[in-house]
Amino acid sequence: MTTTQQMKNQTSQYGGYLIFAVLASQLRQIDYGENNMKVFVTGVAGQLGHDVMNELAKRGYEGIGSDIAPSYSGVQDESPVTTMPYVAMDITDKEAVQKTLTEIKPDVVVHCAAWTAVDLAEDEDKQAKVKAINVDGTANIASVCKELDAKMVYISTDYVFDGQGTEPWQPDCKDYKPLNVYGQTKLDGELAVSSTLDKYFIVRIAWVFGKNGKNFIKTMLNVAKTHDKLTVVSDQIGTPTYTYDLARLLVDMIETDKYGYYHATNEGGYISWYDFTKEIFRQAVAMGREEYSEDRVSVAPVTTAEYGVSKAKRPFNSRLDKSKLVENGFEPLPTWQDAVARYLKEIEF
């Protein structure tokens, strides 16, 4: 007899909502193990850390959030992360990392904190800080994870590659050629993890959007409120990643010992930033927001060269091969089109 059937029988025998709730709790323990996993999450004021904490709460795990602010400073959306345990920690302070993690003794650290301002990272006066956060901070966490025999999840990027060609990058490819400071520091962070630990998941993502923070979707929706003509790059190709969906996958991963390098974005095919913009506006119109219709806002494709030079070089090829996820038994993320539809219903614009 299955556990679910036993629950139904016992509920029928004893009756009452309370009994069913207790049995449902028992079922969750069976699903996720009798020993409750303690998970420490860095960068909870950002898009991904916010969603990872909420996913942990959904599954009944003990999540402890962390960021540099004295208290949780992300979006106050009344989701679990806003009231879950929080510890202020500067990941660049080696002694603070050692003290904090040793006292908490997490089973897993999901390391979402990072410097992600790609263009600002090129400024000479910022580069030491970028390295301190993305490289030294990551190394500090990896070192304590080794002492504690804890699993570590490190979030990386397609920027560790040179972005040339049209073939999707394989997760175990070692042909690293970062184009910019940000990419180099994220690569060095990867190497700090892989050279220190055996129990690690290095997960490369691209084109991220989430509820808690700034992203491309929010930018396009806002720009279209004040401009009736937009030009968007059409020769940089990749796939968006919705942090809500990614968080589910990351928690799936830490429930296993299938360590290694992975690529994770939403499904739905490879697109350009221009294609992405057109779909964002199309879906906004479908929701009744006529101000984003083609007769109100025109969107024209341009090349990277035509758009103008940015401080940091951007990869043309951000295609990431995600087949390793399925090969190792993980459920792929939904399509990016579906993710955009769900996301637009979550945000105010």
Short mmCIF file of C-alpha atoms in Angstrom, two decimals:
data_model
loop_
_atom_site.label_atom_id
_atom_site.label_comp_id
_atom_site.label_asym_id
_atom_site.label_seq_id
_atom_site.Cartn_x
_atom_site.Cartn_y
_atom_site.Cartn_z
CA MET A 1 0.00 0.00 0.00
CA THR A 2 1.36 3.46 -0.87
CA THR A 3 1.91 6.09 1.78
CA THR A 4 -0.73 8.27 0.13
CA GLN A 5 -3.30 5.46 0.27
CA GLN A 6 -2.47 4.82 3.93
CA MET A 7 -3.08 8.49 4.61
CA LYS A 8 -6.48 8.35 2.92
CA ASN A 9 -7.48 5.25 4.87
CA GLN A 10 -6.37 6.70 8.19
CA THR A 11 -8.04 10.02 7.46
CA SER A 12 -11.26 8.19 6.63
CA GLN A 13 -11.00 6.12 9.80
CA TYR A 14 -10.34 9.00 12.21
CA GLY A 15 -11.82 11.89 10.24
CA GLY A 16 -10.96 15.53 10.61
CA TYR A 17 -8.68 18.06 8.96
CA LEU A 18 -6.14 17.95 11.79
CA ILE A 19 -5.38 14.27 11.27
CA PHE A 20 -4.88 14.83 7.56
CA ALA A 21 -2.54 17.77 8.24
CA VAL A 22 -0.42 15.68 10.59
CA LEU A 23 -0.22 12.84 8.08
CA ALA A 24 0.64 15.28 5.29
CA SER A 25 3.52 16.49 7.44
CA GLN A 26 4.69 12.90 7.87
CA LEU A 27 4.56 12.43 4.11
CA ARG A 28 6.76 15.49 3.58
CA GLN A 29 9.29 14.00 5.97
CA ILE A 30 9.28 10.78 3.97
CA ASP A 31 9.68 12.71 0.73
CA TYR A 32 12.59 14.82 1.89
CA GLY A 33 14.27 12.67 4.48
CA GLU A 34 13.87 12.32 8.20
CA ASN A 35 16.84 14.58 8.91
CA ASN A 36 15.87 18.16 8.20
CA MET A 37 18.47 19.79 5.98
CA LYS A 38 19.90 23.09 7.20
CA VAL A 39 20.69 25.35 4.26
CA PHE A 40 22.59 28.65 4.43
CA VAL A 41 21.83 31.00 1.53
CA THR A 42 24.00 34.02 0.67
CA GLY A 43 22.72 37.00 -1.29
CA VAL A 44 19.10 36.82 -0.13
CA ALA A 45 18.60 40.50 -0.98
CA GLY A 46 19.01 39.53 -4.64
CA GLN A 47 16.73 37.84 -7.16
CA LEU A 48 17.86 34.23 -6.79
CA GLY A 49 18.61 34.14 -3.05
CA HIS A 50 15.08 35.41 -2.38
CA ASP A 51 13.51 32.58 -4.38
CA VAL A 52 15.81 29.87 -3.01
CA MET A 53 14.77 30.76 0.55
CA ASN A 54 11.10 30.58 -0.37
CA GLU A 55 11.60 27.21 -2.08
CA LEU A 56 13.31 25.85 1.04
CA ALA A 57 10.38 27.04 3.16
CA LYS A 58 7.94 25.41 0.76
CA ARG A 59 9.65 22.05 1.26
CA GLY A 60 9.99 22.35 5.02
CA TYR A 61 13.76 22.77 5.15
CA GLU A 62 15.57 25.01 7.60
CA GLY A 63 16.81 28.00 5.62
CA ILE A 64 19.06 30.72 7.01
CA GLY A 65 19.47 33.77 4.81
CA SER A 66 22.44 36.09 4.68
CA ASP A 67 23.58 39.31 3.07
CA ILE A 68 25.75 42.26 4.00
CA ALA A 69 22.91 44.46 5.34
CA PRO A 70 22.12 44.33 9.08
CA SER A 71 18.69 42.83 8.35
CA TYR A 72 16.81 41.44 5.35
CA SER A 73 16.69 44.25 2.77
CA GLY A 74 14.98 42.59 -0.18
CA VAL A 75 11.46 43.13 -1.44
CA GLN A 76 8.88 43.10 1.36
CA ASP A 77 6.42 40.83 -0.39
CA GLU A 78 5.25 38.91 2.71
CA SER A 79 6.81 35.71 1.35
CA PRO A 80 8.60 33.39 3.83
CA VAL A 81 12.07 34.86 3.20
CA THR A 82 11.01 38.14 4.84
CA THR A 83 10.55 36.42 8.23
CA MET A 84 12.97 33.49 8.02
CA PRO A 85 16.21 33.49 10.07
CA TYR A 86 18.75 36.01 8.79
CA VAL A 87 22.43 36.58 9.58
CA ALA A 88 24.39 39.61 8.38
CA MET A 89 27.73 38.49 6.95
CA ASP A 90 30.42 40.05 4.77
CA ILE A 91 31.68 37.19 2.59
CA THR A 92 34.95 39.06 1.98
CA ASP A 93 35.73 38.90 5.72
CA LYS A 94 37.37 35.50 6.11
CA GLU A 95 37.13 35.44 9.90
CA ALA A 96 33.46 36.44 9.84
CA VAL A 97 32.66 33.68 7.33
CA GLN A 98 34.55 31.15 9.45
CA LYS A 99 32.79 32.20 12.65
CA THR A 100 29.29 32.42 11.18
CA LEU A 101 29.29 29.14 9.27
CA THR A 102 31.05 27.22 12.04
CA GLU A 103 28.41 28.33 14.53
CA ILE A 104 25.48 27.55 12.20
CA LYS A 105 26.92 24.29 10.83
CA PRO A 106 24.83 24.15 7.65
CA ASP A 107 24.50 20.96 5.62
CA VAL A 108 24.51 23.03 2.43
CA VAL A 109 25.56 26.54 1.42
CA VAL A 110 23.81 27.98 -1.65
CA HIS A 111 26.09 30.85 -2.67
CA CYS A 112 24.03 33.41 -4.58
CA ALA A 113 25.89 36.55 -3.48
CA ALA A 114 28.03 38.12 -6.20
CA TRP A 115 29.08 41.35 -7.88
CA THR A 116 26.96 41.33 -11.06
CA ALA A 117 27.30 44.91 -12.39
CA VAL A 118 29.20 43.90 -15.50
CA ASP A 119 30.13 47.35 -16.85
CA LEU A 120 31.05 48.84 -13.47
CA ALA A 121 33.41 45.90 -12.91
CA GLU A 122 35.60 47.32 -15.68
CA ASP A 123 36.35 50.47 -13.68
CA GLU A 124 39.84 50.30 -12.22
CA ASP A 125 38.69 51.61 -8.86
CA LYS A 126 36.10 48.81 -8.61
CA GLN A 127 38.17 45.82 -9.70
CA ALA A 128 39.69 45.02 -6.30
CA LYS A 129 36.22 44.97 -4.76
CA VAL A 130 34.82 42.79 -7.56
CA LYS A 131 37.63 40.29 -7.00
CA ALA A 132 37.15 40.40 -3.23
CA ILE A 133 33.45 39.52 -3.60
CA ASN A 134 33.44 37.08 -6.53
CA VAL A 135 36.75 35.31 -5.90
CA ASP A 136 37.93 35.76 -2.32
CA GLY A 137 34.43 35.66 -0.85
CA THR A 138 33.68 32.45 -2.71
CA ALA A 139 36.99 30.92 -1.61
CA ASN A 140 36.22 31.84 2.02
CA ILE A 141 32.90 29.99 1.86
CA ALA A 142 34.36 26.96 0.06
CA SER A 143 37.09 26.65 2.68
CA VAL A 144 34.61 26.44 5.56
CA CYS A 145 32.34 24.09 3.61
CA LYS A 146 35.31 21.73 3.35
CA GLU A 147 35.86 21.87 7.13
CA LEU A 148 32.18 21.20 7.78
CA ASP A 149 31.86 18.58 5.02
CA ALA A 150 28.96 20.65 3.68
CA LYS A 151 27.68 20.72 0.12
CA MET A 152 28.12 23.97 -1.80
CA VAL A 153 26.18 25.43 -4.72
CA TYR A 154 28.02 28.13 -6.67
CA ILE A 155 26.09 30.21 -9.19
CA SER A 156 28.17 31.06 -12.24
CA THR A 157 27.67 32.40 -15.75
CA ASP A 158 28.21 31.83 -19.46
CA TYR A 159 30.64 34.77 -19.26
CA VAL A 160 33.40 32.31 -18.32
CA PHE A 161 33.51 31.50 -22.08
CA ASP A 162 34.43 33.81 -24.96
CA GLY A 163 30.94 33.82 -26.48
CA GLN A 164 32.12 32.98 -29.98
CA GLY A 165 30.59 30.55 -32.48
CA THR A 166 27.06 29.19 -32.51
CA GLU A 167 27.38 25.84 -30.72
CA PRO A 168 25.89 25.64 -27.20
CA TRP A 169 28.51 25.55 -24.48
CA GLN A 170 28.81 22.22 -22.67
CA PRO A 171 28.85 22.29 -18.85
CA ASP A 172 32.10 20.32 -18.64
CA CYS A 173 33.88 22.40 -21.30
CA LYS A 174 37.14 23.79 -19.96
CA ASP A 175 37.84 26.16 -22.86
CA TYR A 176 37.62 29.23 -20.63
CA LYS A 177 38.24 32.64 -22.21
CA PRO A 178 36.38 35.36 -20.30
CA LEU A 179 35.86 38.60 -22.21
CA ASN A 180 35.64 40.92 -19.22
CA VAL A 181 36.52 41.42 -15.55
CA TYR A 182 33.20 40.07 -14.33
CA GLY A 183 33.62 36.86 -16.35
CA GLN A 184 37.18 36.38 -15.13
CA THR A 185 36.21 36.78 -11.48
CA LYS A 186 33.30 34.36 -11.83
CA LEU A 187 35.65 31.84 -13.44
CA ASP A 188 38.16 32.29 -10.63
CA GLY A 189 35.30 31.71 -8.20
CA GLU A 190 34.45 28.47 -10.00
CA LEU A 191 38.05 27.32 -9.75
CA ALA A 192 38.19 28.18 -6.05
CA VAL A 193 35.20 25.90 -5.45
CA SER A 194 36.27 23.00 -7.68
CA SER A 195 39.83 22.99 -6.35
CA THR A 196 38.70 23.00 -2.71
CA LEU A 197 35.63 20.76 -2.60
CA ASP A 198 34.34 17.44 -3.87
CA LYS A 199 30.71 18.10 -2.88
CA TYR A 200 29.87 21.01 -5.14
CA PHE A 201 27.36 22.05 -7.77
CA ILE A 202 28.63 24.75 -10.12
CA VAL A 203 25.57 26.00 -11.99
CA ARG A 204 25.98 28.43 -14.89
CA ILE A 205 22.99 30.57 -15.78
CA ALA A 206 22.23 33.47 -18.14
CA TRP A 207 19.83 36.37 -18.70
CA VAL A 208 18.37 36.23 -15.21
CA PHE A 209 15.08 37.75 -14.10
CA GLY A 210 13.24 37.54 -10.79
CA LYS A 211 10.84 39.41 -8.57
CA ASN A 212 13.40 40.79 -6.12
CA GLY A 213 15.62 43.21 -8.00
CA LYS A 214 16.42 44.85 -11.33
CA ASN A 215 16.45 42.90 -14.60
CA PHE A 216 15.95 43.19 -18.35
CA ILE A 217 12.17 42.68 -18.27
CA LYS A 218 11.61 45.45 -15.73
CA THR A 219 13.95 47.74 -17.65
CA MET A 220 12.15 47.24 -20.96
CA LEU A 221 8.72 47.72 -19.42
CA ASN A 222 9.86 50.96 -17.78
CA VAL A 223 11.70 52.36 -20.80
CA ALA A 224 8.64 51.78 -22.99
CA LYS A 225 6.63 54.07 -20.71
CA THR A 226 8.69 57.08 -21.81
CA HIS A 227 9.92 56.07 -25.29
CA ASP A 228 7.86 55.11 -28.34
CA LYS A 229 10.87 53.79 -30.29
CA LEU A 230 13.33 51.25 -28.92
CA THR A 231 16.39 49.60 -30.44
CA VAL A 232 17.44 46.25 -29.02
CA VAL A 233 20.46 44.08 -29.82
CA SER A 234 19.66 41.12 -32.07
CA ASP A 235 23.06 39.41 -32.50
CA GLN A 236 23.58 38.23 -28.91
CA ILE A 237 21.89 34.85 -28.50
CA GLY A 238 20.91 32.98 -25.36
CA THR A 239 18.00 31.89 -23.16
CA PRO A 240 16.43 33.64 -20.15
CA THR A 241 16.42 32.19 -16.64
CA TYR A 242 13.55 32.80 -14.20
CA THR A 243 14.90 32.63 -10.65
CA TYR A 244 11.64 31.14 -9.33
CA ASP A 245 12.12 28.12 -11.61
CA LEU A 246 15.86 27.95 -11.02
CA ALA A 247 15.35 27.88 -7.24
CA ARG A 248 13.26 24.74 -7.57
CA LEU A 249 16.02 23.05 -9.55
CA LEU A 250 18.74 24.07 -7.10
CA VAL A 251 16.84 22.58 -4.17
CA ASP A 252 16.26 19.43 -6.25
CA MET A 253 20.04 19.28 -6.70
CA ILE A 254 20.98 19.63 -3.05
CA GLU A 255 18.70 16.71 -2.23
CA THR A 256 21.15 14.56 -4.22
CA ASP A 257 24.87 13.82 -4.44
CA LYS A 258 25.01 14.30 -8.22
CA TYR A 259 27.81 16.84 -7.99
CA GLY A 260 29.57 18.67 -10.80
CA TYR A 261 29.11 21.37 -13.41
CA TYR A 262 25.66 22.15 -14.81
CA HIS A 263 24.00 24.64 -17.12
CA ALA A 264 20.50 25.80 -16.22
CA THR A 265 18.23 28.22 -18.05
CA ASN A 266 14.58 27.96 -18.99
CA GLU A 267 13.67 25.83 -22.00
CA GLY A 268 11.94 27.26 -25.07
CA GLY A 269 14.78 27.78 -27.50
CA TYR A 270 17.61 30.25 -28.08
CA ILE A 271 16.67 33.87 -28.77
CA SER A 272 18.13 37.36 -29.06
CA TRP A 273 17.50 40.27 -26.71
CA TYR A 274 15.32 41.70 -29.50
CA ASP A 275 13.22 38.51 -29.59
CA PHE A 276 12.95 38.62 -25.82
CA THR A 277 11.70 42.22 -25.86
CA LYS A 278 9.07 41.49 -28.51
CA GLU A 279 7.69 38.57 -26.48
CA ILE A 280 7.63 40.62 -23.26
CA PHE A 281 5.55 43.32 -24.94
CA ARG A 282 3.34 40.77 -26.73
CA GLN A 283 2.46 39.13 -23.44
CA ALA A 284 1.90 42.49 -21.74
CA VAL A 285 -0.63 43.37 -24.46
CA ALA A 286 -2.30 39.98 -24.00
CA MET A 287 -2.80 40.97 -20.36
CA GLY A 288 -4.65 44.08 -21.49
CA ARG A 289 -1.75 46.54 -21.39
CA GLU A 290 -2.30 48.22 -24.74
CA GLU A 291 0.43 50.80 -24.07
CA TYR A 292 2.94 48.09 -25.08
CA SER A 293 1.26 47.36 -28.44
CA GLU A 294 3.22 47.73 -31.67
CA ASP A 295 1.35 50.87 -32.68
CA ARG A 296 2.40 52.54 -29.40
CA VAL A 297 5.97 51.22 -29.04
CA SER A 298 8.12 50.18 -32.00
CA VAL A 299 11.06 47.85 -31.39
CA ALA A 300 13.85 47.73 -33.98
CA PRO A 301 16.68 45.15 -34.08
CA VAL A 302 20.29 46.41 -34.15
CA THR A 303 23.69 44.77 -34.07
CA THR A 304 25.95 45.10 -31.07
CA ALA A 305 28.21 47.34 -33.14
CA GLU A 306 25.29 49.57 -34.15
CA TYR A 307 24.03 49.77 -30.57
CA GLY A 308 27.32 51.16 -29.36
CA VAL A 309 30.29 50.01 -27.35
CA SER A 310 29.77 49.24 -23.67
CA LYS A 311 32.57 49.21 -21.12
CA ALA A 312 32.55 45.42 -20.93
CA LYS A 313 32.58 43.15 -23.96
CA ARG A 314 29.46 41.00 -24.18
CA PRO A 315 29.33 37.42 -25.52
CA PHE A 316 27.52 36.89 -28.80
CA ASN A 317 26.96 33.21 -28.04
CA SER A 318 25.34 32.63 -24.65
CA ARG A 319 23.78 29.32 -25.68
CA LEU A 320 24.10 26.82 -22.83
CA ASP A 321 23.63 23.10 -23.32
CA LYS A 322 21.38 21.77 -20.54
CA SER A 323 21.15 18.10 -21.51
CA LYS A 324 23.22 17.05 -18.47
CA LEU A 325 20.28 17.97 -16.26
CA VAL A 326 18.05 15.32 -17.82
CA GLU A 327 20.91 12.81 -17.98
CA ASN A 328 21.29 13.11 -14.21
CA GLY A 329 17.58 12.84 -13.50
CA PHE A 330 16.73 16.51 -12.93
CA GLU A 331 13.56 18.09 -14.26
CA PRO A 332 14.27 20.85 -16.80
CA LEU A 333 12.91 24.33 -16.23
CA PRO A 334 9.67 25.33 -18.01
CA THR A 335 9.88 27.34 -21.23
CA TRP A 336 10.99 30.94 -20.95
CA GLN A 337 7.76 32.02 -22.64
CA ASP A 338 5.76 30.36 -19.88
CA ALA A 339 8.10 31.87 -17.29
CA VAL A 340 7.55 35.38 -18.68
CA ALA A 341 3.77 34.89 -18.53
CA ARG A 342 3.93 33.87 -14.86
CA TYR A 343 6.41 36.58 -14.02
CA LEU A 344 4.35 39.43 -15.49
CA LYS A 345 1.44 38.37 -13.27
CA GLU A 346 3.72 38.59 -10.23
CA ILE A 347 5.11 42.09 -10.71
CA GLU A 348 3.60 45.56 -10.82
CA PHE A 349 4.30 47.45 -14.04
#
